[in-house]
């Protein structure tokens, strides 16, 4: 782990570390916008997926996207700029975590869908954010003890489960969107397949910048083709306002229900692993010391942003792994570049017309891009597990049994819909929740807490698209995001 706190100038005095360097405004704007491009598709895909699953109207979906971008900007500024002992002060972009997608959909459907479901989700998100914020203030010894619950065998299993559970979500969109009149129409699969092929070609070319925005370009090209063929409708764009302000509790006062809160607390436990890994990874890349206090500050920013997300009609937040990879590829280490990106996101969050364009992306196109992203999440988890000794029977059992639990809701849905109390079903009817809980419990049974310090920095090699003669992108923690998160998240 690099432990460089500052560089020495020629006269022996300390000079500004590259992380703390304020670049000229044109460079800040250019590099900040590049971060937004790499981040954008992953940022908006979560509200789109959740909004569609809850059957929100186009206008409500546009508002959800705007709220997400607006809060993403604030969260990224808090993380990179820092406020007191909140924020890692590293170039970390914050975005909605893919880990929460499946649980939020389960909570929302259990609450009947629509905006009423959002109120239950936001109550759970606010509570989980406050709990995460409080957890990050624990004494250092207690903090390290809790983090030892998440060795590589657990983090790798959870990330793999996340990808596997989310892939069907992408495939349903590729088929036209579950419940839509043209669900399963080959035309939708044609759009999905074309979008996926275009993204894979860009990644095959291997140019770092093209690779970093391949998902975004895939969505743009796929939607353009659909529009030319008459299958993308932009009528809502003209009727949308140019300027829209995100107001607290836009959909109503949040509802605090016990089971959704427990479910969201589990989600935040998982995202803490993601942010911990991302923080260590970016510290390595920029040559900045990362200690337990730095991780705690990063998690406090996660908690504060998540609670703020529930207030501003958004969702749980986590550091985005794909933007960590972008820091390595570009060699731009200044945290103020992320602050600039945050400003761009806030501005985009005030433009409903931009959100309306995003909301008009056809399901087939969205499904093609999402499937690639979610598949990369699963691959990131597999790469983490490759570092685990799976010849040890106990480790193999942890992985195998956890995967089996994760597949239960999709394989035997009748167990949750007809033979389980609705409140309990909203908690357990999630492959991510069951798989993650099984991995944590089984690891405790077979391995205990392990040795202190052994798993302080869980990491995974994310697949990268190196230029000719260059090595793959750095070891960065799995998403997020989605997963996802894939983006290519890993949130």
Tab-separated table of C-alpha atoms in Angstrom:
chain	number	residue	atom	x	y	z
A	1	UNK	CA	0.000	0.000	0.000
A	2	UNK	CA	1.458	3.272	-1.048
A	3	UNK	CA	1.933	5.590	1.870
A	4	UNK	CA	2.888	8.848	0.240
A	5	UNK	CA	1.428	11.800	2.087
A	6	UNK	CA	3.108	14.546	0.109
A	7	UNK	CA	5.824	15.189	-2.449
A	8	UNK	CA	9.002	17.101	-1.651
A	9	UNK	CA	9.950	20.078	-3.774
A	10	UNK	CA	13.583	20.671	-4.811
A	11	UNK	CA	14.242	22.883	-1.772
A	12	UNK	CA	13.087	20.185	0.612
A	13	UNK	CA	9.694	21.702	1.444
A	14	UNK	CA	6.483	19.782	1.124
A	15	UNK	CA	4.517	20.468	-2.036
A	16	UNK	CA	0.862	19.807	-2.774
A	17	UNK	CA	0.009	16.152	-3.205
A	18	UNK	CA	-1.500	15.443	-6.672
A	19	UNK	CA	-4.786	14.516	-4.957
A	20	UNK	CA	-5.057	17.995	-3.461
A	21	UNK	CA	-3.918	19.867	-6.571
A	22	UNK	CA	-6.450	22.312	-8.008
A	23	UNK	CA	-6.093	22.104	-11.782
A	24	UNK	CA	-6.799	25.032	-14.140
A	25	UNK	CA	-10.508	25.529	-14.744
A	26	UNK	CA	-10.520	24.226	-18.366
A	27	UNK	CA	-8.846	20.992	-17.275
A	28	UNK	CA	-11.148	20.635	-14.275
A	29	UNK	CA	-14.151	20.997	-16.576
A	30	UNK	CA	-12.819	18.566	-19.205
A	31	UNK	CA	-11.719	15.846	-16.804
A	32	UNK	CA	-14.803	16.317	-14.640
A	33	UNK	CA	-17.101	15.902	-17.634
A	34	UNK	CA	-15.231	12.735	-18.593
A	35	UNK	CA	-16.052	11.301	-15.178
A	36	UNK	CA	-19.691	12.172	-15.777
A	37	UNK	CA	-19.636	10.368	-19.128
A	38	UNK	CA	-18.155	7.240	-17.535
A	39	UNK	CA	-20.645	7.437	-14.697
A	40	UNK	CA	-23.823	8.596	-16.410
A	41	UNK	CA	-25.268	5.332	-17.708
A	42	UNK	CA	-24.730	3.617	-14.368
A	43	UNK	CA	-26.190	6.599	-12.534
A	44	UNK	CA	-29.486	6.716	-14.386
A	45	UNK	CA	-30.065	3.008	-14.929
A	46	UNK	CA	-31.043	2.333	-11.292
A	47	UNK	CA	-33.949	4.827	-11.153
A	48	UNK	CA	-35.045	3.653	-14.604
A	49	UNK	CA	-35.123	-0.018	-13.563
A	50	UNK	CA	-36.773	0.666	-10.208
A	51	UNK	CA	-39.235	3.181	-11.669
A	52	UNK	CA	-40.293	0.812	-14.445
A	53	UNK	CA	-40.676	-2.073	-12.002
A	54	UNK	CA	-42.944	0.055	-9.786
A	55	UNK	CA	-45.017	1.182	-12.818
A	56	UNK	CA	-44.289	4.887	-12.375
A	57	UNK	CA	-45.584	7.311	-14.982
A	58	UNK	CA	-43.131	8.898	-17.475
A	59	UNK	CA	-43.338	12.187	-15.570
A	60	UNK	CA	-42.557	10.464	-12.269
A	61	UNK	CA	-39.668	8.578	-13.861
A	62	UNK	CA	-38.208	11.831	-15.206
A	63	UNK	CA	-38.408	13.340	-11.722
A	64	UNK	CA	-36.698	10.255	-10.240
A	65	UNK	CA	-33.796	10.548	-12.705
A	66	UNK	CA	-33.371	14.260	-11.988
A	67	UNK	CA	-33.433	13.656	-8.233
A	68	UNK	CA	-30.838	10.906	-8.603
A	69	UNK	CA	-28.410	13.047	-10.639
A	70	UNK	CA	-28.867	16.049	-8.347
A	71	UNK	CA	-28.139	13.986	-5.240
A	72	UNK	CA	-25.245	12.161	-6.942
A	73	UNK	CA	-23.597	15.544	-7.489
A	74	UNK	CA	-23.988	16.572	-3.863
A	75	UNK	CA	-22.795	13.162	-2.623
A	76	UNK	CA	-19.679	13.229	-4.848
A	77	UNK	CA	-18.752	16.721	-3.664
A	78	UNK	CA	-19.124	15.646	-0.010
A	79	UNK	CA	-16.915	12.596	-0.617
A	80	UNK	CA	-14.173	14.373	-2.609
A	81	UNK	CA	-14.169	17.838	-1.008
A	82	UNK	CA	-14.835	16.654	2.531
A	83	UNK	CA	-16.706	18.317	5.362
A	84	UNK	CA	-14.883	17.997	8.665
A	85	UNK	CA	-14.479	14.261	9.331
A	86	UNK	CA	-16.943	13.337	6.588
A	87	UNK	CA	-15.628	12.390	3.135
A	88	UNK	CA	-12.459	10.540	2.124
A	89	UNK	CA	-11.021	13.561	0.253
A	90	UNK	CA	-10.085	11.255	-2.606
A	91	UNK	CA	-11.264	11.217	-6.257
A	92	UNK	CA	-14.284	8.999	-5.578
A	93	UNK	CA	-17.521	9.441	-7.538
A	94	UNK	CA	-20.692	8.540	-5.615
A	95	UNK	CA	-23.655	6.867	-7.271
A	96	UNK	CA	-26.716	4.761	-6.493
A	97	UNK	CA	-25.657	1.228	-5.639
A	98	UNK	CA	-26.806	-1.712	-7.763
A	99	UNK	CA	-26.926	-3.790	-4.596
A	100	UNK	CA	-30.142	-2.027	-3.628
A	101	UNK	CA	-31.986	-2.612	-6.933
A	102	UNK	CA	-33.451	-6.040	-6.230
A	103	UNK	CA	-34.287	-5.317	-2.556
A	104	UNK	CA	-35.924	-1.981	-3.443
A	105	UNK	CA	-38.032	-3.621	-6.128
A	106	UNK	CA	-39.055	-6.304	-3.621
A	107	UNK	CA	-39.964	-3.642	-1.049
A	108	UNK	CA	-41.830	-1.589	-3.637
A	109	UNK	CA	-43.836	-4.460	-5.061
A	110	UNK	CA	-44.659	-5.614	-1.544
A	111	UNK	CA	-46.025	-2.122	-0.876
A	112	UNK	CA	-48.202	-2.253	-3.989
A	113	UNK	CA	-46.043	-0.323	-6.445
A	114	UNK	CA	-46.446	3.276	-7.563
A	115	UNK	CA	-45.508	6.297	-5.482
A	116	UNK	CA	-46.884	4.646	-2.332
A	117	UNK	CA	-44.102	2.093	-2.681
A	118	UNK	CA	-41.513	4.869	-2.981
A	119	UNK	CA	-42.550	6.226	0.427
A	120	UNK	CA	-41.791	2.869	2.086
A	121	UNK	CA	-38.479	2.637	0.222
A	122	UNK	CA	-37.463	6.151	1.273
A	123	UNK	CA	-38.256	5.449	4.915
A	124	UNK	CA	-35.914	2.450	4.803
A	125	UNK	CA	-33.235	4.392	2.887
A	126	UNK	CA	-33.198	7.279	5.381
A	127	UNK	CA	-32.961	4.923	8.352
A	128	UNK	CA	-30.185	2.844	6.753
A	129	UNK	CA	-28.249	5.991	5.855
A	130	UNK	CA	-28.390	7.292	9.420
A	131	UNK	CA	-27.334	3.862	10.734
A	132	UNK	CA	-24.365	3.737	8.337
A	133	UNK	CA	-23.323	7.241	9.344
A	134	UNK	CA	-23.476	6.288	13.027
A	135	UNK	CA	-21.595	3.016	12.443
A	136	UNK	CA	-18.669	4.871	10.873
A	137	UNK	CA	-18.163	6.744	14.158
A	138	UNK	CA	-17.539	3.546	16.107
A	139	UNK	CA	-14.204	3.236	17.933
A	140	UNK	CA	-11.463	1.965	15.614
A	141	UNK	CA	-11.251	-1.483	17.220
A	142	UNK	CA	-14.993	-2.104	16.970
A	143	UNK	CA	-14.983	-0.799	13.394
A	144	UNK	CA	-12.212	-3.216	12.348
A	145	UNK	CA	-13.978	-6.112	14.072
A	146	UNK	CA	-17.158	-5.549	12.079
A	147	UNK	CA	-15.247	-5.239	8.806
A	148	UNK	CA	-13.678	-8.658	9.474
A	149	UNK	CA	-17.117	-10.113	8.768
A	150	UNK	CA	-16.355	-9.518	5.084
A	151	UNK	CA	-13.287	-11.477	3.939
A	152	UNK	CA	-12.797	-12.161	0.190
A	153	UNK	CA	-14.871	-15.354	0.292
A	154	UNK	CA	-17.841	-13.272	1.482
A	155	UNK	CA	-17.302	-10.213	-0.719
A	156	UNK	CA	-16.663	-12.355	-3.797
A	157	UNK	CA	-19.797	-14.419	-3.174
A	158	UNK	CA	-21.941	-11.327	-2.565
A	159	UNK	CA	-20.734	-9.596	-5.729
A	160	UNK	CA	-21.254	-12.761	-7.798
A	161	UNK	CA	-24.754	-13.146	-6.363
A	162	UNK	CA	-25.475	-9.498	-7.153
A	163	UNK	CA	-24.590	-10.002	-10.818
A	164	UNK	CA	-26.486	-13.271	-11.156
A	165	UNK	CA	-29.624	-11.835	-9.555
A	166	UNK	CA	-29.533	-8.683	-11.697
A	167	UNK	CA	-28.931	-10.395	-15.052
A	168	UNK	CA	-32.608	-11.507	-15.293
A	169	UNK	CA	-33.612	-7.863	-14.715
A	170	UNK	CA	-31.579	-6.896	-17.770
A	171	UNK	CA	-32.966	-9.795	-19.786
A	172	UNK	CA	-36.549	-8.824	-18.928
A	173	UNK	CA	-35.853	-5.355	-20.276
A	174	UNK	CA	-34.244	-6.913	-23.352
A	175	UNK	CA	-37.538	-8.717	-23.936
A	176	UNK	CA	-39.434	-5.423	-23.839
A	177	UNK	CA	-40.102	-4.922	-20.147
A	178	UNK	CA	-42.008	-7.358	-17.970
A	179	UNK	CA	-45.746	-6.773	-18.352
A	180	UNK	CA	-45.503	-4.706	-21.543
A	181	UNK	CA	-47.808	-5.644	-24.479
A	182	UNK	CA	-44.861	-6.538	-26.723
A	183	UNK	CA	-42.953	-8.528	-24.089
A	184	UNK	CA	-40.927	-11.225	-25.851
A	185	UNK	CA	-41.233	-9.629	-29.302
A	186	UNK	CA	-38.121	-10.553	-31.371
A	187	UNK	CA	-37.808	-6.874	-32.297
A	188	UNK	CA	-36.927	-6.065	-28.689
A	189	UNK	CA	-34.244	-8.736	-28.653
A	190	UNK	CA	-32.887	-7.328	-31.918
A	191	UNK	CA	-32.433	-3.921	-30.282
A	192	UNK	CA	-30.897	-5.541	-27.211
A	193	UNK	CA	-28.543	-7.691	-29.279
A	194	UNK	CA	-27.497	-4.768	-31.482
A	195	UNK	CA	-26.809	-2.562	-28.466
A	196	UNK	CA	-24.849	-5.321	-26.763
A	197	UNK	CA	-22.803	-6.000	-29.918
A	198	UNK	CA	-21.967	-2.312	-30.309
A	199	UNK	CA	-20.799	-2.100	-26.677
A	200	UNK	CA	-18.658	-5.223	-27.040
A	201	UNK	CA	-17.052	-3.859	-30.226
A	202	UNK	CA	-16.121	-0.642	-28.436
A	203	UNK	CA	-14.624	-2.634	-25.569
A	204	UNK	CA	-12.766	-4.862	-28.037
A	205	UNK	CA	-11.189	-1.810	-29.681
A	206	UNK	CA	-9.569	-1.254	-26.318
A	207	UNK	CA	-9.181	2.516	-26.283
A	208	UNK	CA	-9.475	3.520	-22.611
A	209	UNK	CA	-11.774	6.489	-23.156
A	210	UNK	CA	-14.067	4.615	-25.569
A	211	UNK	CA	-14.210	1.694	-23.159
A	212	UNK	CA	-15.092	3.946	-20.242
A	213	UNK	CA	-18.121	5.390	-22.075
A	214	UNK	CA	-19.069	2.282	-24.080
A	215	UNK	CA	-22.327	1.784	-22.138
A	216	UNK	CA	-23.357	5.396	-22.683
A	217	UNK	CA	-22.517	5.252	-26.392
A	218	UNK	CA	-24.394	1.969	-26.703
A	219	UNK	CA	-27.516	3.561	-25.221
A	220	UNK	CA	-27.181	6.595	-27.517
A	221	UNK	CA	-26.644	4.577	-30.712
A	222	UNK	CA	-29.319	2.006	-29.858
A	223	UNK	CA	-31.878	4.686	-29.073
A	224	UNK	CA	-31.012	6.590	-32.257
A	225	UNK	CA	-31.585	3.470	-34.368
A	226	UNK	CA	-34.879	2.797	-32.557
A	227	UNK	CA	-35.961	6.395	-33.159
A	228	UNK	CA	-35.185	6.168	-36.886
A	229	UNK	CA	-37.263	2.984	-37.047
A	230	UNK	CA	-40.132	4.589	-35.138
A	231	UNK	CA	-39.693	2.653	-31.893
A	232	UNK	CA	-38.397	5.421	-29.598
A	233	UNK	CA	-40.903	8.073	-28.585
A	234	UNK	CA	-39.709	11.477	-27.385
A	235	UNK	CA	-43.102	13.140	-26.973
A	236	UNK	CA	-42.515	13.643	-23.243
A	237	UNK	CA	-39.332	15.622	-23.954
A	238	UNK	CA	-41.198	18.550	-25.525
A	239	UNK	CA	-43.698	18.644	-22.675
A	240	UNK	CA	-40.996	18.577	-19.969
A	241	UNK	CA	-39.840	21.764	-18.293
A	242	UNK	CA	-36.404	23.175	-19.013
A	243	UNK	CA	-35.678	23.709	-15.335
A	244	UNK	CA	-36.904	21.562	-12.452
A	245	UNK	CA	-35.982	21.770	-8.771
A	246	UNK	CA	-35.746	18.619	-6.665
A	247	UNK	CA	-37.660	19.266	-3.449
A	248	UNK	CA	-37.541	17.178	-0.245
A	249	UNK	CA	-40.231	14.493	0.083
A	250	UNK	CA	-41.687	15.285	-3.339
A	251	UNK	CA	-43.824	12.114	-3.352
A	252	UNK	CA	-44.980	12.506	0.249
A	253	UNK	CA	-43.792	11.786	3.789
A	254	UNK	CA	-41.682	8.615	4.066
A	255	UNK	CA	-43.115	5.556	5.789
A	256	UNK	CA	-40.957	3.666	8.272
A	257	UNK	CA	-41.745	-0.053	8.259
A	258	UNK	CA	-39.710	-2.607	10.146
A	259	UNK	CA	-38.987	-5.248	7.501
A	260	UNK	CA	-37.978	-2.871	4.690
A	261	UNK	CA	-35.646	-1.120	7.138
A	262	UNK	CA	-33.951	-4.402	8.066
A	263	UNK	CA	-33.585	-5.236	4.380
A	264	UNK	CA	-31.996	-1.869	3.612
A	265	UNK	CA	-29.629	-2.208	6.564
A	266	UNK	CA	-28.371	-5.453	5.015
A	267	UNK	CA	-27.906	-3.617	1.713
A	268	UNK	CA	-25.809	-0.961	3.437
A	269	UNK	CA	-23.634	-3.604	5.090
A	270	UNK	CA	-22.814	-4.891	1.619
A	271	UNK	CA	-22.169	-1.418	0.215
A	272	UNK	CA	-19.758	-0.733	3.073
A	273	UNK	CA	-17.596	-3.535	1.714
A	274	UNK	CA	-17.724	-1.946	-1.748
A	275	UNK	CA	-16.756	1.513	-0.511
A	276	UNK	CA	-13.985	0.103	1.683
A	277	UNK	CA	-12.431	-1.656	-1.295
A	278	UNK	CA	-12.855	1.367	-3.563
A	279	UNK	CA	-11.194	3.640	-1.016
A	280	UNK	CA	-8.128	1.422	-0.660
A	281	UNK	CA	-7.925	0.970	-4.433
A	282	UNK	CA	-8.000	4.663	-5.264
A	283	UNK	CA	-5.474	5.317	-2.484
A	284	UNK	CA	-3.098	2.881	-4.182
A	285	UNK	CA	-3.665	4.508	-7.562
A	286	UNK	CA	-3.057	8.096	-6.449
A	287	UNK	CA	-0.293	7.293	-3.953
A	288	UNK	CA	-2.176	8.508	-0.906
A	289	UNK	CA	-2.137	6.758	2.464
A	290	UNK	CA	-5.441	5.121	3.341
A	291	UNK	CA	-5.973	4.125	6.957
A	292	UNK	CA	-9.012	3.126	8.994
A	293	UNK	CA	-9.901	6.775	9.597
A	294	UNK	CA	-9.935	7.442	5.839
A	295	UNK	CA	-12.257	4.470	5.332
A	296	UNK	CA	-14.462	5.666	8.187
A	297	UNK	CA	-14.705	9.139	6.614
A	298	UNK	CA	-15.665	7.539	3.279
A	299	UNK	CA	-18.399	5.492	4.969
A	300	UNK	CA	-19.691	8.549	6.813
A	301	UNK	CA	-20.069	10.227	3.420
A	302	UNK	CA	-21.934	7.138	2.170
A	303	UNK	CA	-24.276	7.266	5.146
A	304	UNK	CA	-24.889	11.011	4.891
A	305	UNK	CA	-25.500	10.782	1.131
A	306	UNK	CA	-27.870	7.828	1.554
A	307	UNK	CA	-29.936	9.618	4.205
A	308	UNK	CA	-29.967	12.710	1.977
A	309	UNK	CA	-31.018	10.505	-0.943
A	310	UNK	CA	-34.092	9.360	0.966
A	311	UNK	CA	-34.999	12.987	1.667
A	312	UNK	CA	-34.417	14.128	-1.936
A	313	UNK	CA	-36.326	11.235	-3.560
A	314	UNK	CA	-33.301	9.125	-4.447
A	315	UNK	CA	-31.655	5.906	-3.236
A	316	UNK	CA	-28.617	4.483	-1.337
A	317	UNK	CA	-25.173	5.714	-2.405
A	318	UNK	CA	-21.782	4.058	-2.774
A	319	UNK	CA	-18.397	4.801	-4.376
A	320	UNK	CA	-18.392	3.809	-8.066
A	321	UNK	CA	-15.697	1.285	-9.028
A	322	UNK	CA	-15.661	2.132	-12.735
A	323	UNK	CA	-14.657	5.709	-11.955
A	324	UNK	CA	-11.815	4.367	-9.813
A	325	UNK	CA	-10.634	2.540	-12.948
A	326	UNK	CA	-10.928	5.788	-14.908
A	327	UNK	CA	-8.592	7.513	-12.423
A	328	UNK	CA	-5.964	4.886	-13.162
A	329	UNK	CA	-6.418	5.031	-16.931
A	330	UNK	CA	-6.282	8.828	-17.145
A	331	UNK	CA	-3.619	9.298	-14.414
A	332	UNK	CA	-5.587	12.397	-13.295
A	333	UNK	CA	-5.410	12.205	-9.504
A	334	UNK	CA	-6.918	15.504	-8.348
A	335	UNK	CA	-9.978	15.110	-6.154
A	336	UNK	CA	-11.197	18.482	-7.391
A	337	UNK	CA	-11.885	16.863	-10.762
A	338	UNK	CA	-14.581	14.843	-8.960
A	339	UNK	CA	-15.857	18.056	-7.368
A	340	UNK	CA	-16.195	19.475	-10.901
A	341	UNK	CA	-18.026	16.308	-11.960
A	342	UNK	CA	-20.349	16.809	-9.009
A	343	UNK	CA	-21.186	20.304	-10.197
A	344	UNK	CA	-21.980	18.960	-13.680
A	345	UNK	CA	-24.297	16.337	-12.154
A	346	UNK	CA	-26.141	18.925	-10.082
A	347	UNK	CA	-26.720	20.996	-13.235
A	348	UNK	CA	-27.965	17.924	-15.139
A	349	UNK	CA	-30.255	17.166	-12.210
A	350	UNK	CA	-31.936	20.518	-12.759
A	351	UNK	CA	-32.782	19.772	-16.420
A	352	UNK	CA	-35.970	17.672	-16.762
A	353	UNK	CA	-35.658	17.653	-20.551
A	354	UNK	CA	-32.351	15.780	-20.283
A	355	UNK	CA	-33.965	13.253	-17.939
A	356	UNK	CA	-36.928	12.869	-20.300
A	357	UNK	CA	-34.553	11.910	-23.105
A	358	UNK	CA	-33.010	9.244	-20.869
A	359	UNK	CA	-36.447	7.966	-19.822
A	360	UNK	CA	-37.351	7.509	-23.504
A	361	UNK	CA	-34.656	4.866	-24.057
A	362	UNK	CA	-36.519	1.777	-25.367
A	363	UNK	CA	-36.631	-1.253	-23.074
A	364	UNK	CA	-34.796	-3.432	-25.576
A	365	UNK	CA	-31.881	-0.992	-25.858
A	366	UNK	CA	-31.727	-0.548	-22.084
A	367	UNK	CA	-31.831	-4.311	-21.590
A	368	UNK	CA	-28.905	-4.900	-23.915
A	369	UNK	CA	-26.721	-2.405	-22.052
A	370	UNK	CA	-27.903	-3.519	-18.607
A	371	UNK	CA	-27.235	-7.191	-19.322
A	372	UNK	CA	-23.610	-6.415	-20.218
A	373	UNK	CA	-23.209	-4.348	-17.072
A	374	UNK	CA	-24.770	-6.922	-14.775
A	375	UNK	CA	-22.762	-9.748	-16.338
A	376	UNK	CA	-19.598	-7.807	-15.557
A	377	UNK	CA	-20.699	-7.551	-11.937
A	378	UNK	CA	-20.880	-11.340	-11.734
A	379	UNK	CA	-17.484	-11.634	-13.413
A	380	UNK	CA	-15.972	-9.209	-10.912
A	381	UNK	CA	-17.235	-11.423	-8.104
A	382	UNK	CA	-15.786	-14.523	-9.758
A	383	UNK	CA	-12.421	-12.765	-10.011
A	384	UNK	CA	-12.512	-12.064	-6.286
A	385	UNK	CA	-13.322	-15.701	-5.593
A	386	UNK	CA	-10.359	-16.714	-7.760
A	387	UNK	CA	-8.160	-15.359	-4.964
A	388	UNK	CA	-9.875	-17.618	-2.421
A	389	UNK	CA	-8.649	-21.160	-1.775
A	390	UNK	CA	-11.725	-22.994	-3.047
A	391	UNK	CA	-9.947	-26.332	-2.633
A	392	UNK	CA	-10.756	-25.821	1.032
A	393	UNK	CA	-14.107	-27.569	1.418
A	394	UNK	CA	-15.436	-24.995	3.866
A	395	UNK	CA	-14.847	-22.132	1.419
A	396	UNK	CA	-16.431	-24.097	-1.407
A	397	UNK	CA	-19.477	-24.774	0.771
A	398	UNK	CA	-19.825	-21.079	1.653
A	399	UNK	CA	-19.871	-20.118	-2.032
A	400	UNK	CA	-22.032	-22.990	-3.281
A	401	UNK	CA	-24.706	-22.883	-0.597
A	402	UNK	CA	-24.923	-19.072	-0.746
A	403	UNK	CA	-25.493	-19.217	-4.516
A	404	UNK	CA	-28.235	-21.788	-3.955
A	405	UNK	CA	-29.977	-19.513	-1.450
A	406	UNK	CA	-29.659	-16.584	-3.866
A	407	UNK	CA	-31.487	-18.513	-6.607
A	408	UNK	CA	-34.385	-19.516	-4.350
A	409	UNK	CA	-36.673	-16.461	-4.911
A	410	UNK	CA	-36.395	-16.701	-8.705
A	411	UNK	CA	-36.687	-20.500	-8.775
A	412	UNK	CA	-39.548	-20.994	-6.304
A	413	UNK	CA	-41.406	-17.645	-6.228
A	414	UNK	CA	-44.583	-19.317	-4.967
A	415	UNK	CA	-42.872	-19.876	-1.601
A	416	UNK	CA	-42.752	-16.110	-1.065
A	417	UNK	CA	-45.984	-15.096	-2.788
A	418	UNK	CA	-48.379	-17.679	-1.311
A	419	UNK	CA	-46.787	-19.382	1.663
A	420	UNK	CA	-45.162	-16.538	3.547
A	421	UNK	CA	-46.353	-13.539	5.530
A	422	UNK	CA	-46.241	-10.432	3.257
A	423	UNK	CA	-43.932	-8.513	5.592
A	424	UNK	CA	-41.536	-11.432	5.880
A	425	UNK	CA	-41.719	-11.954	2.131
A	426	UNK	CA	-40.704	-8.341	1.454
A	427	UNK	CA	-37.612	-8.992	3.563
A	428	UNK	CA	-36.617	-12.398	2.201
A	429	UNK	CA	-37.861	-12.291	-1.393
A	430	UNK	CA	-34.494	-11.085	-2.663
A	431	UNK	CA	-31.687	-13.224	-3.976
A	432	UNK	CA	-29.142	-10.605	-2.889
A	433	UNK	CA	-30.421	-10.590	0.680
A	434	UNK	CA	-30.584	-14.373	1.015
A	435	UNK	CA	-27.235	-14.958	-0.716
A	436	UNK	CA	-25.388	-12.258	1.233
A	437	UNK	CA	-26.842	-13.328	4.567
A	438	UNK	CA	-25.982	-16.964	3.877
A	439	UNK	CA	-22.400	-16.037	2.950
A	440	UNK	CA	-21.871	-13.992	6.123
A	441	UNK	CA	-23.426	-16.604	8.440
A	442	UNK	CA	-21.679	-19.583	6.829
A	443	UNK	CA	-18.332	-17.788	6.926
A	444	UNK	CA	-18.780	-17.178	10.644
A	445	UNK	CA	-19.700	-20.834	11.160
A	446	UNK	CA	-16.750	-22.229	9.211
A	447	UNK	CA	-14.060	-19.537	9.520
A	448	UNK	CA	-15.038	-17.354	12.465
A	449	UNK	CA	-13.876	-13.735	12.319
A	450	UNK	CA	-10.461	-14.596	10.946
A	451	UNK	CA	-7.308	-12.684	11.785
A	452	UNK	CA	-7.490	-8.949	12.375
A	453	UNK	CA	-6.122	-6.998	9.449
A	454	UNK	CA	-6.327	-9.954	7.091
A	455	UNK	CA	-9.146	-8.504	5.089
A	456	UNK	CA	-8.854	-4.789	5.580
A	457	UNK	CA	-8.905	-4.057	1.880
A	458	UNK	CA	-11.055	-6.464	-0.098
A	459	UNK	CA	-10.308	-5.956	-3.785
A	460	UNK	CA	-11.060	-7.475	-7.122
A	461	UNK	CA	-9.480	-7.180	-10.540
A	462	UNK	CA	-12.093	-5.535	-12.711
A	463	UNK	CA	-11.947	-6.508	-16.379
A	464	UNK	CA	-10.331	-3.738	-18.364
A	465	UNK	CA	-9.719	-2.857	-21.976
A	466	UNK	CA	-6.000	-2.060	-22.147
A	467	UNK	CA	-4.399	-0.372	-25.102
A	468	UNK	CA	-1.909	-2.379	-27.104
A	469	UNK	CA	1.101	-3.272	-25.015
A	470	UNK	CA	-0.379	-1.955	-21.810
A	471	UNK	CA	-1.509	-3.999	-18.890
A	472	UNK	CA	-5.103	-4.237	-17.738
A	473	UNK	CA	-6.674	-1.686	-15.496
A	474	UNK	CA	-5.784	-1.599	-11.863
A	475	UNK	CA	-7.139	-3.732	-9.141
A	476	UNK	CA	-10.240	-1.959	-8.071
A	477	UNK	CA	-12.977	-3.116	-5.825
A	478	UNK	CA	-16.112	-4.465	-7.212
A	479	UNK	CA	-18.991	-2.388	-7.593
A	480	UNK	CA	-20.723	-0.679	-7.785
A	481	UNK	CA	-23.290	-0.771	-9.165
A	482	UNK	CA	-24.945	-1.193	-9.719
A	483	UNK	CA	-23.094	-3.317	-9.291
A	484	UNK	CA	-23.670	-3.119	-10.483
A	485	UNK	CA	-22.530	-3.144	-10.271
A	486	UNK	CA	-20.933	-3.615	-13.713
A	487	UNK	CA	-21.085	-0.140	-14.824
A	488	UNK	CA	-18.976	-1.678	-16.244
A	489	UNK	CA	-20.124	-1.935	-12.850
A	490	UNK	CA	-19.518	-3.677	-10.690
A	491	UNK	CA	-23.393	-1.145	-7.710
